[in-house]
mmCIF file with all atom_site columns, C-alpha atoms in Angstrom:
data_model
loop_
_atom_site.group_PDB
_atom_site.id
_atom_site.type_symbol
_atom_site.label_atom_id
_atom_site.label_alt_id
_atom_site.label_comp_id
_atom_site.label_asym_id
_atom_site.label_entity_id
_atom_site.label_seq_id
_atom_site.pdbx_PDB_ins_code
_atom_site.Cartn_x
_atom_site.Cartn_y
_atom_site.Cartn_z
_atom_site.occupancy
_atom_site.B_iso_or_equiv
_atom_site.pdbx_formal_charge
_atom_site.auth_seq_id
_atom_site.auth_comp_id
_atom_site.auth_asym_id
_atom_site.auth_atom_id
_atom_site.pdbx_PDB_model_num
ATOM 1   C CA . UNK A 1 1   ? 68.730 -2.391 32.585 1.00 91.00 ? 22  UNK A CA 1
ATOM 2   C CA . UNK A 1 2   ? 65.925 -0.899 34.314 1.00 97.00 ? 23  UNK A CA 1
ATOM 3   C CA . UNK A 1 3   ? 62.215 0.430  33.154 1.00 97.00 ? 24  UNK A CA 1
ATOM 4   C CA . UNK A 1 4   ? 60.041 2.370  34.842 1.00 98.00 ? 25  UNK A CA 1
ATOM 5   C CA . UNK A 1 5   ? 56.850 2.827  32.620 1.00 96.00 ? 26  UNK A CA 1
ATOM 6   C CA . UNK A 1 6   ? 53.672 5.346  33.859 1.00 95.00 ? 27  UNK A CA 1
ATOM 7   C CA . UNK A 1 7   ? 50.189 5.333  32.796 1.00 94.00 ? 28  UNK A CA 1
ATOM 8   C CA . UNK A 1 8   ? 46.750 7.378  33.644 1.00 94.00 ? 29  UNK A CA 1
ATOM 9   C CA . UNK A 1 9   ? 47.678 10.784 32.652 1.00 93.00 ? 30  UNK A CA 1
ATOM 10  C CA . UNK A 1 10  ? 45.037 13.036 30.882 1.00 96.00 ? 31  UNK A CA 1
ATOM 11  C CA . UNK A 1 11  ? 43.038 15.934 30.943 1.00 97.00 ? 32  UNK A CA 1
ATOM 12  C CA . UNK A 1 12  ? 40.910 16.493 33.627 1.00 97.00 ? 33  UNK A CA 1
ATOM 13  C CA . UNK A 1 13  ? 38.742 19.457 35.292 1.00 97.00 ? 34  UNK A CA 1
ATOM 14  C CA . UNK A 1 14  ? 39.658 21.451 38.623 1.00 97.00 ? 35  UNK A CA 1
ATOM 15  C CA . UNK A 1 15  ? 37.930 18.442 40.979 1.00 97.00 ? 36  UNK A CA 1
ATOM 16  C CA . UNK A 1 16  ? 38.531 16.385 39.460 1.00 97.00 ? 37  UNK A CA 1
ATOM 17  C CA . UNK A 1 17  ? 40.685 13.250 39.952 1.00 97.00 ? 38  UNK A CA 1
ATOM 18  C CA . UNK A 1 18  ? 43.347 10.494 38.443 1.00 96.00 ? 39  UNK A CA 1
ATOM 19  C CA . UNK A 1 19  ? 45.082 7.697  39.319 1.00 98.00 ? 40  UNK A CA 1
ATOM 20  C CA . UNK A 1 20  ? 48.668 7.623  37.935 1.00 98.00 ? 41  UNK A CA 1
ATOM 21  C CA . UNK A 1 21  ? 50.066 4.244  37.907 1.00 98.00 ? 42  UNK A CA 1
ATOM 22  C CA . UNK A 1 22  ? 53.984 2.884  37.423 1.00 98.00 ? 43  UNK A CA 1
ATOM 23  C CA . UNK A 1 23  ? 55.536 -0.445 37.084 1.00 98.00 ? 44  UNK A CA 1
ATOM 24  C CA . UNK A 1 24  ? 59.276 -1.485 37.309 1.00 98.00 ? 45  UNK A CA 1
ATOM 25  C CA . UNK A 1 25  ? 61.089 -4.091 35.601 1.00 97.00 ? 46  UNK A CA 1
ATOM 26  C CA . UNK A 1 26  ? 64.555 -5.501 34.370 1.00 96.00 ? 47  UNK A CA 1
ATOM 27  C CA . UNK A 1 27  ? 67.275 -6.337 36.369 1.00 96.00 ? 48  UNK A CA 1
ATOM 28  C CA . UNK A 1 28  ? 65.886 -5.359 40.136 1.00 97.00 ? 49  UNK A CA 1
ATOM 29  C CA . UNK A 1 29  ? 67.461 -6.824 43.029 1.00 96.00 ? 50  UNK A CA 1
ATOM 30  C CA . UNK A 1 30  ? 65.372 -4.479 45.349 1.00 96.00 ? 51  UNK A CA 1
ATOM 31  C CA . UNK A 1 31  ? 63.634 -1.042 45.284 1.00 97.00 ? 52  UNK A CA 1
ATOM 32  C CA . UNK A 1 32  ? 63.939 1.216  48.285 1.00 96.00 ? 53  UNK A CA 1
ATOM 33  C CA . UNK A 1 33  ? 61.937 4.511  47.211 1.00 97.00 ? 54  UNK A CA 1
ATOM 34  C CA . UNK A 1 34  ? 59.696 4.802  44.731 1.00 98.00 ? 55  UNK A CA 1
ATOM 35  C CA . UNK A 1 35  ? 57.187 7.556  44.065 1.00 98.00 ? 56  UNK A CA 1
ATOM 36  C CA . UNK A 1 36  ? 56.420 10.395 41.631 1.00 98.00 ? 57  UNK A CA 1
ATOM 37  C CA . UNK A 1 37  ? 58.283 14.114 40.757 1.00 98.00 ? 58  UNK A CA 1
ATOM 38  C CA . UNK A 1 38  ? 56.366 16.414 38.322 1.00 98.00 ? 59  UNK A CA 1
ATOM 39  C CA . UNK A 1 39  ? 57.903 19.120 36.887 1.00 98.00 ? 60  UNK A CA 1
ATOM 40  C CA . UNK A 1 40  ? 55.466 21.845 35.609 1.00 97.00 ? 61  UNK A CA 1
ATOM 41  C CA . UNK A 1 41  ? 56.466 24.362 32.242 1.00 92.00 ? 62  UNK A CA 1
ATOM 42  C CA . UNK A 1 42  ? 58.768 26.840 33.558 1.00 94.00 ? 63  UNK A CA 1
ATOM 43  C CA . UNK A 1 43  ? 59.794 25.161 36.808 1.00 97.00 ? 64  UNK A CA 1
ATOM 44  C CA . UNK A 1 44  ? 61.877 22.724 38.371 1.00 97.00 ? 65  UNK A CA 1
ATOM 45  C CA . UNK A 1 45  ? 61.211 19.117 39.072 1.00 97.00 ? 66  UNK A CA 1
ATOM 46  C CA . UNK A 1 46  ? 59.272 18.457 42.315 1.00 98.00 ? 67  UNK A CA 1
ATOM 47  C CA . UNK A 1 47  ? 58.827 15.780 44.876 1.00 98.00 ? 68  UNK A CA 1
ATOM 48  C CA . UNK A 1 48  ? 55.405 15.072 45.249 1.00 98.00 ? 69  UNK A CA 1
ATOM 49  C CA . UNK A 1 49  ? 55.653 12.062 46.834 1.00 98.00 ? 70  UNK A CA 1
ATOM 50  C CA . UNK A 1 50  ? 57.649 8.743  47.577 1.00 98.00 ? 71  UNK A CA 1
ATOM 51  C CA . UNK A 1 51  ? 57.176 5.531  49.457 1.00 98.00 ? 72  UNK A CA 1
ATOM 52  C CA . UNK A 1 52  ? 60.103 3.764  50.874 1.00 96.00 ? 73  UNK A CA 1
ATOM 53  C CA . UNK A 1 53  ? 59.737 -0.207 50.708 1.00 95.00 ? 74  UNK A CA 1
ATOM 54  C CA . UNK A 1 54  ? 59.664 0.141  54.747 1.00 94.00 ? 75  UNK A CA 1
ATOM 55  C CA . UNK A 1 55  ? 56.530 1.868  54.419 1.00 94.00 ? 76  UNK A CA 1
ATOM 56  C CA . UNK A 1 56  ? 57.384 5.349  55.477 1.00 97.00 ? 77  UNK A CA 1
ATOM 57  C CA . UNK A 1 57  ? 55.352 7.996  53.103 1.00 98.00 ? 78  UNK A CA 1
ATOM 58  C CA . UNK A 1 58  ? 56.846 11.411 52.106 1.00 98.00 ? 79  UNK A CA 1
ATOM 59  C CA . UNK A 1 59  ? 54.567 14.137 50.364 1.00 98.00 ? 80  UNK A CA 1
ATOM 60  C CA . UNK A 1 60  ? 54.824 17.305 49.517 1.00 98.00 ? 81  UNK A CA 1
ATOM 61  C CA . UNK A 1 61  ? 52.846 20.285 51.690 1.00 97.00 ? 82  UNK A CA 1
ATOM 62  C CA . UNK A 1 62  ? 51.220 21.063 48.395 1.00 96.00 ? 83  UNK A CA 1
ATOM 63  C CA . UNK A 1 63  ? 49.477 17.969 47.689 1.00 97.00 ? 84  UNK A CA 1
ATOM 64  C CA . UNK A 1 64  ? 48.934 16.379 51.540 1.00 97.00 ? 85  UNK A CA 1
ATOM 65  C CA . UNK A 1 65  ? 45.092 15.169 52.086 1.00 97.00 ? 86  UNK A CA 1
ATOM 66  C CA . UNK A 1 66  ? 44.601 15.279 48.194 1.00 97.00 ? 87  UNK A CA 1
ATOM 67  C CA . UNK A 1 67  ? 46.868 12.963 46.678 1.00 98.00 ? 88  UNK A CA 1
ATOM 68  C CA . UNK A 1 68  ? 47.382 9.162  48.067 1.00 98.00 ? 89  UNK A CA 1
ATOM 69  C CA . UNK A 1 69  ? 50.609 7.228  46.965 1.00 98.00 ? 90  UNK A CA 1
ATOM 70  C CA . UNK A 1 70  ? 50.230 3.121  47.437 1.00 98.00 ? 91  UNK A CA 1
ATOM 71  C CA . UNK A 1 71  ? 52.987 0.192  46.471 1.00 97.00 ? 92  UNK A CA 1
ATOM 72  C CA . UNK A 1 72  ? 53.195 -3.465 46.100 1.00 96.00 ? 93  UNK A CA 1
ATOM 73  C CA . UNK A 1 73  ? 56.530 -4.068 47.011 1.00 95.00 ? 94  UNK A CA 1
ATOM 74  C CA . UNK A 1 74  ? 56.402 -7.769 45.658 1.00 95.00 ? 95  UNK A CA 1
ATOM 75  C CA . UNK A 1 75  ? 55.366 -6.000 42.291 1.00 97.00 ? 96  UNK A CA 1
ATOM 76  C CA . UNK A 1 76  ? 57.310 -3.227 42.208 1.00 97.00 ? 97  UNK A CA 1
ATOM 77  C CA . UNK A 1 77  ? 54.706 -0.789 41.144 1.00 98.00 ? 98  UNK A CA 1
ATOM 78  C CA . UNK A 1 78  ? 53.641 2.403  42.403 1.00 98.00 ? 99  UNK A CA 1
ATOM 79  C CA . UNK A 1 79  ? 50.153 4.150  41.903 1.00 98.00 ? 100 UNK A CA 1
ATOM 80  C CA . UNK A 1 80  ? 49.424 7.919  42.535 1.00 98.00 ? 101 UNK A CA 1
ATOM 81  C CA . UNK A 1 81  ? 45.573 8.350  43.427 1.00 98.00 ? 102 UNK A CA 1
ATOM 82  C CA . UNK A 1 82  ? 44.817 12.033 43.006 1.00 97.00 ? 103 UNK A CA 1
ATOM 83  C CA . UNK A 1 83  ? 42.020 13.978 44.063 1.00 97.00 ? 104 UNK A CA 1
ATOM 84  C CA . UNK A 1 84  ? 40.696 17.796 44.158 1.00 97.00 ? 105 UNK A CA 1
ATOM 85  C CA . UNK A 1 85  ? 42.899 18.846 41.062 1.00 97.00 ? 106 UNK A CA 1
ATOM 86  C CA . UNK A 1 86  ? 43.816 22.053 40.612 1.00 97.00 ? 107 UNK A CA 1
ATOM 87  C CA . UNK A 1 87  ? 44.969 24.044 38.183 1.00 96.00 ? 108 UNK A CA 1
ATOM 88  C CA . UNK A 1 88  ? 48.207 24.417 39.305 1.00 96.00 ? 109 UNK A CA 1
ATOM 89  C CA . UNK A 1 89  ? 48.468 20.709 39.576 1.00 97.00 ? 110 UNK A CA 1
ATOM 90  C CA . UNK A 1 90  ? 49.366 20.697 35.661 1.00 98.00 ? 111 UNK A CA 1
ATOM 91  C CA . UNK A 1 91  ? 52.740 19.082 35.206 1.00 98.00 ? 112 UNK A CA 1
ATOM 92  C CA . UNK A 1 92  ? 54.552 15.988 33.775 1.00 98.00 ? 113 UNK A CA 1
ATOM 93  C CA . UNK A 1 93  ? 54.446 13.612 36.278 1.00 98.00 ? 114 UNK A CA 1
ATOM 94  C CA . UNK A 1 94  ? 57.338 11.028 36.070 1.00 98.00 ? 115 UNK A CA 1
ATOM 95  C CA . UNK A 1 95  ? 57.830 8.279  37.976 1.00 98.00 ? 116 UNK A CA 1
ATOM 96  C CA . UNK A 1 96  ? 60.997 7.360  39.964 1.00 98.00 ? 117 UNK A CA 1
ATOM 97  C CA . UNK A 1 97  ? 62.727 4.057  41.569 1.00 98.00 ? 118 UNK A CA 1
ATOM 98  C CA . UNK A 1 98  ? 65.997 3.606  43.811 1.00 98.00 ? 119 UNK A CA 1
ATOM 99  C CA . UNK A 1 99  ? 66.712 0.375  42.150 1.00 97.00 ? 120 UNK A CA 1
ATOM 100 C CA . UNK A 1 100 ? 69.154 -2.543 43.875 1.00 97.00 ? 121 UNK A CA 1
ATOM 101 C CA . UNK A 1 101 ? 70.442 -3.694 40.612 1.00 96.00 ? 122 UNK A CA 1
ATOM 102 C CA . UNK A 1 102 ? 71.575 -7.665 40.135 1.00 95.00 ? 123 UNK A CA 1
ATOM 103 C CA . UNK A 1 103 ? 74.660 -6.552 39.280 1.00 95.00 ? 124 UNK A CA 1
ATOM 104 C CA . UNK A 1 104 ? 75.220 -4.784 42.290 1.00 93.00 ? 125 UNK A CA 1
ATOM 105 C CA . UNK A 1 105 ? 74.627 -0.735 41.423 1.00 95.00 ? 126 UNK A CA 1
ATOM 106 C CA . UNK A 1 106 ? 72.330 1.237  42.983 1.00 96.00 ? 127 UNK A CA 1
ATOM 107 C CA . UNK A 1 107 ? 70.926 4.522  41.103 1.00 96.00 ? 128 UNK A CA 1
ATOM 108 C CA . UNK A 1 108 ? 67.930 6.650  40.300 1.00 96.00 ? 129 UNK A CA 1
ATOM 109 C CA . UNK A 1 109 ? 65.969 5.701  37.540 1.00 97.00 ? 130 UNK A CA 1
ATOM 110 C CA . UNK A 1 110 ? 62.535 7.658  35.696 1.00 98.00 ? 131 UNK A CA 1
ATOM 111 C CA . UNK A 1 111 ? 60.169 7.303  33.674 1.00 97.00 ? 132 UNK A CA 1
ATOM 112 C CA . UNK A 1 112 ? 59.291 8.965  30.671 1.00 96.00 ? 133 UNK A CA 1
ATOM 113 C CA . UNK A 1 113 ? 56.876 11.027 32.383 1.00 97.00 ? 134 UNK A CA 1
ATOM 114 C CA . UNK A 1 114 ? 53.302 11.259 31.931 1.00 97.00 ? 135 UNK A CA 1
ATOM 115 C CA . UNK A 1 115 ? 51.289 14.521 31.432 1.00 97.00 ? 136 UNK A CA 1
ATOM 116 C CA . UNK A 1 116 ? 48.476 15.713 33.454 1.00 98.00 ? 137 UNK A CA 1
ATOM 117 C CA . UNK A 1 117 ? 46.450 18.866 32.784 1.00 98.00 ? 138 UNK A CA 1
ATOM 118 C CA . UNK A 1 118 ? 43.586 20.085 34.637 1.00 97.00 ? 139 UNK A CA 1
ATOM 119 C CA . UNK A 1 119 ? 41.340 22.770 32.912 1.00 96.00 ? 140 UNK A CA 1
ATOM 120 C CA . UNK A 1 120 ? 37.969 23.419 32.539 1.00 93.00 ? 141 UNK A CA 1
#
């Protein structure tokens, strides 16, 4: 079994910022992406962005220069600084993990997703 658990949504205002946090635990052999989706009412789930445990940084065109994604490898967490909200920034942002398993499986697992909502 594997948990991802988030932390640090809320409400903010447009300029805001946040800083979304995520830790892993259970049975983890190894991690080799982690990073966060969001999925906002009425859409699908997006990438916003990842972190491979090789370093190499994905993020969506949306969100590049504003949002900042960092990892400890060694603690298998994942933090989301985010700056400049906007509006359309509002979503549930859930964390995800390509977990090594001690077993020997390798799958996707989320979080339960944490909101954040920018308004004024």
């Amino acid at each position: 079994q594997v948990q991802l658990v988030e932390s640090g949504g809320g409400l903010v205002q447009p300029g805001g910022s946040l800083r979304l946090s995520c830790a892993a635990s259970g049975d983890i052999l190894s991690i080799s992406a982690m990073g966060w989706y969001r999925q906002a009412p009425g859409k699908q789930r997006e990438l916003v962005a990842t972190k491979t445990s090789g370093g190499s940084i994905n993020y969506a065109d949306s969100v590049k220069g504003r949002f900042t994604i960092s990892r400890d490898n060694a603690k298998n967490t994942v933090s989301l600084q985010i700056n400049s909200l906007k509006p359309e920034d509002t979503a549930v942002y859930y964390c995800n993990a390509f977990v090594l398993t001690r077993y020997g499986t390798a799958s996707d697992y989320w979080g339960q997703g944490t909101q954040v909502t920018v308004s004024s």
